[in-house]
Amino acid sequence: MTRNTNMARRISLVVLLCLVSTALLTSGKLVEIAERQPLGESRDRWVSMAEAVDRAANFLSLNRPYDLIADWRGVGQDVGERLDTVGEVVEALEDSGQDEIPPELAEPTAVDRVDTAPTEVAAEFAAEFAVVSSDRPLRVHVAGDSQADDVGHTLQDASGGLFDVTVNSRNSTSLVRPDYFNWPAELLKVSIRDDPDVVVLFLGASEWQNMEARDGSLVEPGTPEWLEEWSWRLSVALDVLSADHRLIVWVGLPPMRVAWSVAGVPAINAAAAAVVADFPQAAMIDIWDLFGGAPYAEKVAPPAGGSPVRVRMDDGIHLNRTGSSWVSHEVVKAVAAVWEGQCAAAAEDGAICWRARADAGQGRGEGTEGEETCAELPDGELVCWPTDRAAPLFRPPGKYESVSASWNQVCALRAADSTATCWGDDLDGRGNIPGDAFESVVAGAWHACGIRPSGQVQCWGTPVANMAVAPTGVYTEVTIGERHSCALKPDGRVDCWGDNEYNRSAVPDIEFAMVSAGRWHSCGLVPDLSAVCWGDDSYGQADPPGGQFTSLSAGEIHTCGLRADGTVECWGANLYGETEAPDGEFVSVATGERHTCGLLANGEARCWGNNDHGRAEPPAGVFLSLDAGGNISCGLRPDQSVECWGRELAGETVR
């Protein structure tokens, strides 16, 4: 008994030391989490304890690794984290005799052409909106909380490429908590340095909490005092952005599956509408009714009519890509109404004018029936395309042996010399493709890998989590998830490396016949052709059915397998019908981000699931192989050409 007691004490001591070490190593994160808590005595206690831990970590230099990572990621370098109150922003604008940018805003950037006071910037520009052309797209800055992220990225497509969009999304931020992130200060920086033509603001999911008023009192959400203080803060944000040459678009809040949404969202929307009405250069888009109003509904009928579709993520707060594209289309219409009057002047210079049109193009995709964006050429010709995808097809020049699609890049092997080429995002070294021949190549979200003729795996891309650092040895197959990779050895053993969150890299010590890495999980076939999966199983994506398969494909949050009789069986999340495989005889299957594609025995491609950007609408004709990625899918034609459909990737330049 004494031995067991001592052992229990040792284990408890080790666990306690681990917890203390973790707290010290990530003390900066603890402070950040504490500061996010609702204002009040409880938050004050948490902040005091977190700051005490942080001071101890600073004294011992134990938090240096976290600080280095934060510096590398740019965390804590924002103006919004250096001015603690909205009042300081107002003082910066009203400071009499000011003849230079406040020091808090003065660090050099690539766009640093303003050296006068913020209130004098507008005088440098003509009091009219810029003329839009293919050579001079609108500079659009989308700012807000996490809701703004997807809207910002779908807005580029909704404009038909005539928006040059910058997305500035900050999770869990709001106007009520400038002590955590000061949006008026951040927007002042945006106004001075970036000088966008359009600023789209989408905030509010985190607004409904206690707020410290200008007189120092704590006001509760929904009270007249709270609404007055919130309205003042919004007016400051709009004031710092206002300029004769700029349009500000405030996106109202939709219904959300939270208790305060029923009364809180209409109250915030009404307050915002009153503030926006006082600014001639501002417009508000009210999307409450667009998303069904009250009571809250998971599915909503599209604007042009039809069966209800899912427009929100599982949390009942965030919009999914379909819902985000609806908002983006409303933004396009609002901006187009302002710029349409510039068409006559633009025609003289050969520039194009544009506007949104909703009277043609039926059946273009989920939730976007009849919605198009059009460009009017100087000779009057009107060229239109579906709003939900700006470039439905992409055919890189040349001939290829194979093609692999991921969330944001596509890689292929050239037929001439088996060298690798990729297109799409070129971040984190993803464009630094090594030369010489590969046996195969696979694209990932953050990196890419290939197998050399020697059997060695070579990867390139981001250094985070060592996901691009392949192990040594000989391999016959390599597969990539979001932040991890797996490779199959000739003896059937599998090695996985990279991020091991959810144990997605913790491969079972058994023999495999093939392996496929998904976003947060992986699956493989064992010699008896049954499926084994590991990693995240939140949606059942790592819980395969029994029986034999000839191949498997692990996707974002679902998995599919091909049976010996040519049927496809899928499991996991079925948010858009991505696991509802159609009838037919298939020879291969590929899972992507909430959609799936399969190759029929006759060579035709068939896709199902989420159809944002047309990624589930393959072109007609015969393919030799295909792959499904994020918002894009690709296939290899019999003439060895590659054809992709779905969302246009960044740049889409073949490297």
Coordinates of N, CA and C in Angstrom, one line a residue, residues 531-646:
A531 N -10.8 -1.3 -43.6 CA -10.4 0.0 -43.4 C -10.1 0.2 -41.9
V532 N -9.0 1.0 -41.6 CA -8.6 1.4 -40.3 C -8.3 2.9 -40.3
C533 N -8.9 3.6 -39.4 CA -8.7 5.1 -39.4 C -8.2 5.5 -38.0
W534 N -7.5 6.7 -37.9 CA -7.1 7.2 -36.6 C -7.1 8.8 -36.7
G535 N -7.1 9.4 -35.6 CA -7.2 10.9 -35.6 C -8.5 11.4 -35.1
D536 N -8.9 12.6 -35.6 CA -10.1 13.2 -35.1 C -11.3 12.4 -35.7
D537 N -12.3 12.2 -34.8 CA -13.5 11.4 -35.1 C -14.8 12.2 -34.7
S538 N -14.7 13.5 -34.8 CA -15.8 14.3 -34.3 C -17.0 14.1 -35.1
Y539 N -16.9 13.8 -36.4 CA -18.1 13.6 -37.3 C -18.2 12.1 -37.7
G540 N -17.4 11.2 -37.1 CA -17.5 9.8 -37.5 C -16.6 9.5 -38.7
Q541 N -15.8 10.5 -39.1 CA -14.9 10.3 -40.3 C -13.8 9.2 -40.1
A542 N -13.5 8.9 -38.8 CA -12.5 7.9 -38.5 C -13.1 6.6 -38.0
D543 N -14.4 6.4 -38.3 CA -15.1 5.2 -37.9 C -15.7 4.5 -39.1
P544 N -14.8 3.8 -39.8 CA -15.2 3.2 -41.1 C -16.2 2.0 -40.9
P545 N -17.0 1.8 -41.9 CA -17.9 0.6 -41.9 C -17.0 -0.7 -42.1
G546 N -17.6 -1.8 -41.9 CA -17.0 -3.1 -42.1 C -16.9 -3.4 -43.6
G547 N -16.3 -4.6 -43.9 CA -16.2 -5.0 -45.3 C -14.9 -4.6 -45.9
Q548 N -14.8 -5.0 -47.2 CA -13.6 -4.8 -47.9 C -13.7 -3.6 -48.9
F549 N -12.6 -2.9 -49.1 CA -12.5 -1.8 -50.0 C -11.3 -2.0 -50.9
T550 N -11.3 -1.4 -52.1 CA -10.2 -1.5 -52.9 C -9.3 -0.2 -52.8
S551 N -9.9 0.9 -52.3 CA -9.1 2.1 -52.1 C -9.9 3.0 -51.1
L552 N -9.2 3.9 -50.5 CA -9.8 4.9 -49.6 C -9.4 6.3 -49.9
S553 N -10.2 7.3 -49.5 CA -9.8 8.7 -49.6 C -10.3 9.4 -48.4
A554 N -9.4 10.0 -47.6 CA -9.8 10.8 -46.4 C -9.8 12.2 -46.8
G555 N -10.9 12.9 -46.5 CA -11.1 14.3 -46.9 C -11.0 15.2 -45.7
E556 N -11.8 16.3 -45.8 CA -11.8 17.3 -44.7 C -12.3 16.7 -43.4
I557 N -13.6 16.4 -43.4 CA -14.3 15.8 -42.2 C -15.2 14.6 -42.7
H558 N -14.8 14.0 -43.8 CA -15.5 12.8 -44.2 C -14.5 11.9 -44.9
T559 N -14.9 10.6 -45.1 CA -14.0 9.7 -45.8 C -14.9 8.8 -46.7
C560 N -14.3 8.4 -47.9 CA -15.0 7.5 -48.8 C -14.1 6.4 -49.2
G561 N -14.8 5.3 -49.5 CA -14.1 4.1 -49.9 C -14.7 3.5 -51.2
L562 N -13.9 2.8 -52.0 CA -14.4 2.2 -53.2 C -14.5 0.7 -52.9
R563 N -15.7 0.1 -53.2 CA -15.9 -1.3 -53.0 C -15.5 -2.0 -54.2
A564 N -15.3 -3.4 -54.1 CA -14.9 -4.2 -55.3 C -15.9 -4.2 -56.4
D565 N -17.2 -4.0 -56.1 CA -18.2 -3.9 -57.2 C -18.4 -2.6 -57.8
G566 N -17.5 -1.6 -57.5 CA -17.5 -0.3 -58.1 C -18.4 0.7 -57.4
T567 N -19.0 0.4 -56.3 CA -19.9 1.3 -55.6 C -19.0 2.1 -54.6
V568 N -19.4 3.3 -54.3 CA -18.7 4.1 -53.3 C -19.5 4.2 -52.1
E569 N -18.8 4.1 -50.9 CA -19.5 4.2 -49.6 C -18.7 5.2 -48.8
C570 N -19.4 6.2 -48.2 CA -18.8 7.3 -47.5 C -19.3 7.3 -46.1
W571 N -18.5 7.9 -45.2 CA -18.9 8.1 -43.8 C -18.3 9.4 -43.2
G572 N -18.9 9.9 -42.1 CA -18.4 11.1 -41.6 C -19.4 12.2 -41.8
A573 N -19.0 13.5 -41.8 CA -19.9 14.6 -41.9 C -20.7 14.6 -43.2
N574 N -21.9 14.9 -43.1 CA -22.8 15.0 -44.4 C -23.5 16.3 -44.4
L575 N -22.8 17.4 -44.3 CA -23.4 18.7 -44.2 C -24.0 19.1 -45.5
Y576 N -23.5 18.7 -46.6 CA -23.9 19.1 -47.9 C -24.2 17.9 -48.9
G577 N -24.4 16.7 -48.3 CA -24.6 15.6 -49.1 C -23.3 15.0 -49.6
E578 N -22.1 15.3 -49.0 CA -20.8 14.9 -49.5 C -20.6 13.4 -49.3
T579 N -21.4 12.7 -48.4 CA -21.3 11.3 -48.2 C -22.4 10.5 -48.9
E580 N -23.2 11.2 -49.7 CA -24.3 10.6 -50.4 C -23.9 10.3 -51.8
A581 N -23.1 9.2 -52.0 CA -22.6 8.8 -53.3 C -23.7 8.4 -54.2
P582 N -23.7 8.9 -55.5 CA -24.7 8.5 -56.4 C -24.5 7.0 -56.9
D583 N -25.5 6.5 -57.5 CA -25.3 5.1 -58.1 C -24.4 5.2 -59.3
G584 N -23.8 4.1 -59.6 CA -22.9 4.0 -60.8 C -21.7 3.1 -60.5
E585 N -21.0 2.7 -61.5 CA -19.8 1.9 -61.3 C -18.6 2.9 -61.4
F586 N -17.9 3.0 -60.3 CA -16.7 3.9 -60.2 C -15.4 3.1 -60.2
V587 N -14.4 3.7 -60.7 CA -13.1 3.1 -60.7 C -12.1 3.9 -59.7
S588 N -12.5 5.0 -59.2 CA -11.8 5.8 -58.2 C -12.7 6.8 -57.5
V589 N -12.2 7.2 -56.3 CA -13.0 8.2 -55.6 C -12.0 9.2 -54.9
A590 N -12.3 10.5 -54.8 CA -11.5 11.4 -54.2 C -12.3 12.4 -53.3
T591 N -12.0 12.5 -52.1 CA -12.7 13.4 -51.2 C -11.9 14.7 -51.0
G592 N -12.7 15.8 -50.9 CA -12.1 17.2 -50.7 C -12.8 17.9 -49.5
E593 N -12.9 19.2 -49.7 CA -13.5 20.0 -48.6 C -15.0 20.0 -48.8
R594 N -15.7 19.1 -48.1 CA -17.1 19.0 -48.1 C -17.7 18.7 -49.5
H595 N -16.9 18.1 -50.3 CA -17.4 17.6 -51.6 C -16.6 16.3 -52.0
T596 N -17.1 15.5 -52.8 CA -16.5 14.3 -53.3 C -16.6 14.2 -54.8
C597 N -15.6 13.6 -55.4 CA -15.6 13.4 -56.9 C -15.3 11.9 -57.1
G598 N -15.9 11.3 -58.1 CA -15.5 9.9 -58.5 C -15.4 9.8 -60.0
L599 N -14.6 8.9 -60.4 CA -14.4 8.6 -61.8 C -15.2 7.4 -62.2
L600 N -16.1 7.5 -63.1 CA -17.0 6.4 -63.5 C -16.2 5.5 -64.5
A601 N -16.7 4.3 -64.6 CA -16.0 3.3 -65.5 C -15.9 3.8 -66.9
N602 N -16.8 4.6 -67.4 CA -16.7 5.2 -68.7 C -15.9 6.4 -68.9
G603 N -15.2 6.8 -67.8 CA -14.3 7.9 -67.8 C -14.8 9.3 -67.5
E604 N -16.2 9.3 -67.2 CA -16.8 10.6 -66.9 C -16.6 10.9 -65.4
A605 N -16.5 12.2 -65.1 CA -16.4 12.6 -63.7 C -17.7 12.9 -63.1
R606 N -17.9 12.5 -61.9 CA -19.2 12.9 -61.2 C -18.8 13.3 -59.8
C607 N -19.3 14.5 -59.4 CA -19.1 15.0 -58.0 C -20.4 15.3 -57.3
W608 N -20.3 15.3 -56.0 CA -21.5 15.6 -55.1 C -21.0 16.3 -53.9
G609 N -22.0 16.9 -53.2 CA -21.7 17.7 -52.0 C -21.8 19.2 -52.2
N610 N -21.0 19.9 -51.4 CA -21.0 21.4 -51.5 C -20.5 21.8 -52.9
N611 N -21.3 22.8 -53.5 CA -21.0 23.2 -54.9 C -20.6 24.7 -54.9
D612 N -20.1 25.2 -53.8 CA -19.6 26.6 -53.9 C -18.5 26.7 -54.9
H613 N -18.6 27.7 -55.8 CA -17.7 28.0 -56.8 C -17.7 27.0 -57.9
G614 N -18.7 26.1 -57.9 CA -18.8 25.1 -59.0 C -17.9 24.0 -58.9
R615 N -17.3 23.7 -57.7 CA -16.3 22.7 -57.5 C -16.9 21.3 -57.7
A616 N -18.2 21.1 -57.6 CA -18.9 19.8 -57.8 C -19.6 19.8 -59.1
E617 N -19.2 20.6 -60.1 CA -19.7 20.6 -61.4 C -18.6 20.3 -62.4
P618 N -18.2 19.1 -62.6 CA -17.1 18.7 -63.5 C -17.5 19.0 -64.9
P619 N -16.6 19.3 -65.8 CA -16.9 19.5 -67.2 C -17.2 18.1 -67.8
A620 N -17.9 18.1 -69.0 CA -18.1 16.9 -69.7 C -16.9 16.3 -70.3
G621 N -16.9 15.1 -70.7 CA -15.8 14.4 -71.4 C -15.1 13.4 -70.5
V622 N -14.1 12.8 -71.1 CA -13.4 11.6 -70.4 C -12.2 12.1 -69.7
F623 N -12.0 11.5 -68.5 CA -10.8 11.8 -67.7 C -10.1 10.4 -67.4
L624 N -8.8 10.5 -67.3 CA -8.0 9.3 -66.8 C -7.9 9.2 -65.3
S625 N -7.9 10.4 -64.6 CA -7.9 10.4 -63.2 C -8.4 11.7 -62.7
L626 N -8.7 11.8 -61.4 CA -9.1 13.1 -60.9 C -8.8 13.2 -59.4
D627 N -8.9 14.4 -58.9 CA -8.6 14.6 -57.5 C -9.5 15.8 -57.0
A628 N -9.9 15.8 -55.7 CA -10.8 16.8 -55.1 C -10.0 17.5 -54.1
G629 N -10.0 18.8 -54.1 CA -9.3 19.6 -53.1 C -10.2 20.4 -52.2
G630 N -9.9 21.7 -52.0 CA -10.7 22.6 -51.2 C -11.9 23.1 -52.0
N631 N -11.7 24.3 -52.6 CA -12.8 24.8 -53.5 C -12.5 24.5 -55.0
I632 N -11.7 23.5 -55.2 CA -11.3 23.2 -56.6 C -11.1 21.7 -56.7
S633 N -11.4 21.2 -57.9 CA -11.2 19.8 -58.3 C -10.5 19.8 -59.6
C634 N -9.7 18.8 -59.9 CA -8.9 18.7 -61.1 C -9.0 17.3 -61.7
G635 N -8.8 17.2 -63.0 CA -8.7 15.9 -63.6 C -7.7 15.9 -64.8
L636 N -7.2 14.7 -65.1 CA -6.2 14.5 -66.2 C -7.0 13.9 -67.4
R637 N -6.9 14.6 -68.5 CA -7.5 14.2 -69.7 C -6.7 13.1 -70.5
P638 N -7.3 12.3 -71.4 CA -6.6 11.4 -72.2 C -5.4 12.0 -73.0
D639 N -5.5 13.2 -73.4 CA -4.4 13.9 -74.1 C -3.4 14.4 -73.2
Q640 N -3.4 14.1 -71.9 CA -2.5 14.4 -70.9 C -2.6 15.9 -70.5
S641 N -3.7 16.6 -70.8 CA -3.9 17.9 -70.4 C -4.6 17.9 -69.0
V642 N -4.4 18.9 -68.2 CA -5.1 19.0 -66.9 C -6.2 20.0 -67.0
E643 N -7.3 19.7 -66.4 CA -8.4 20.6 -66.4 C -9.0 20.7 -65.0
C644 N -9.1 21.9 -64.4 CA -9.6 22.1 -63.1 C -10.9 22.9 -63.1
W645 N -11.7 22.7 -62.1 CA -13.0 23.5 -62.0 C -13.2 23.9 -60.6
G646 N -13.9 25.0 -60.4 CA -14.2 25.5 -59.0 C -13.6 26.9 -58.9

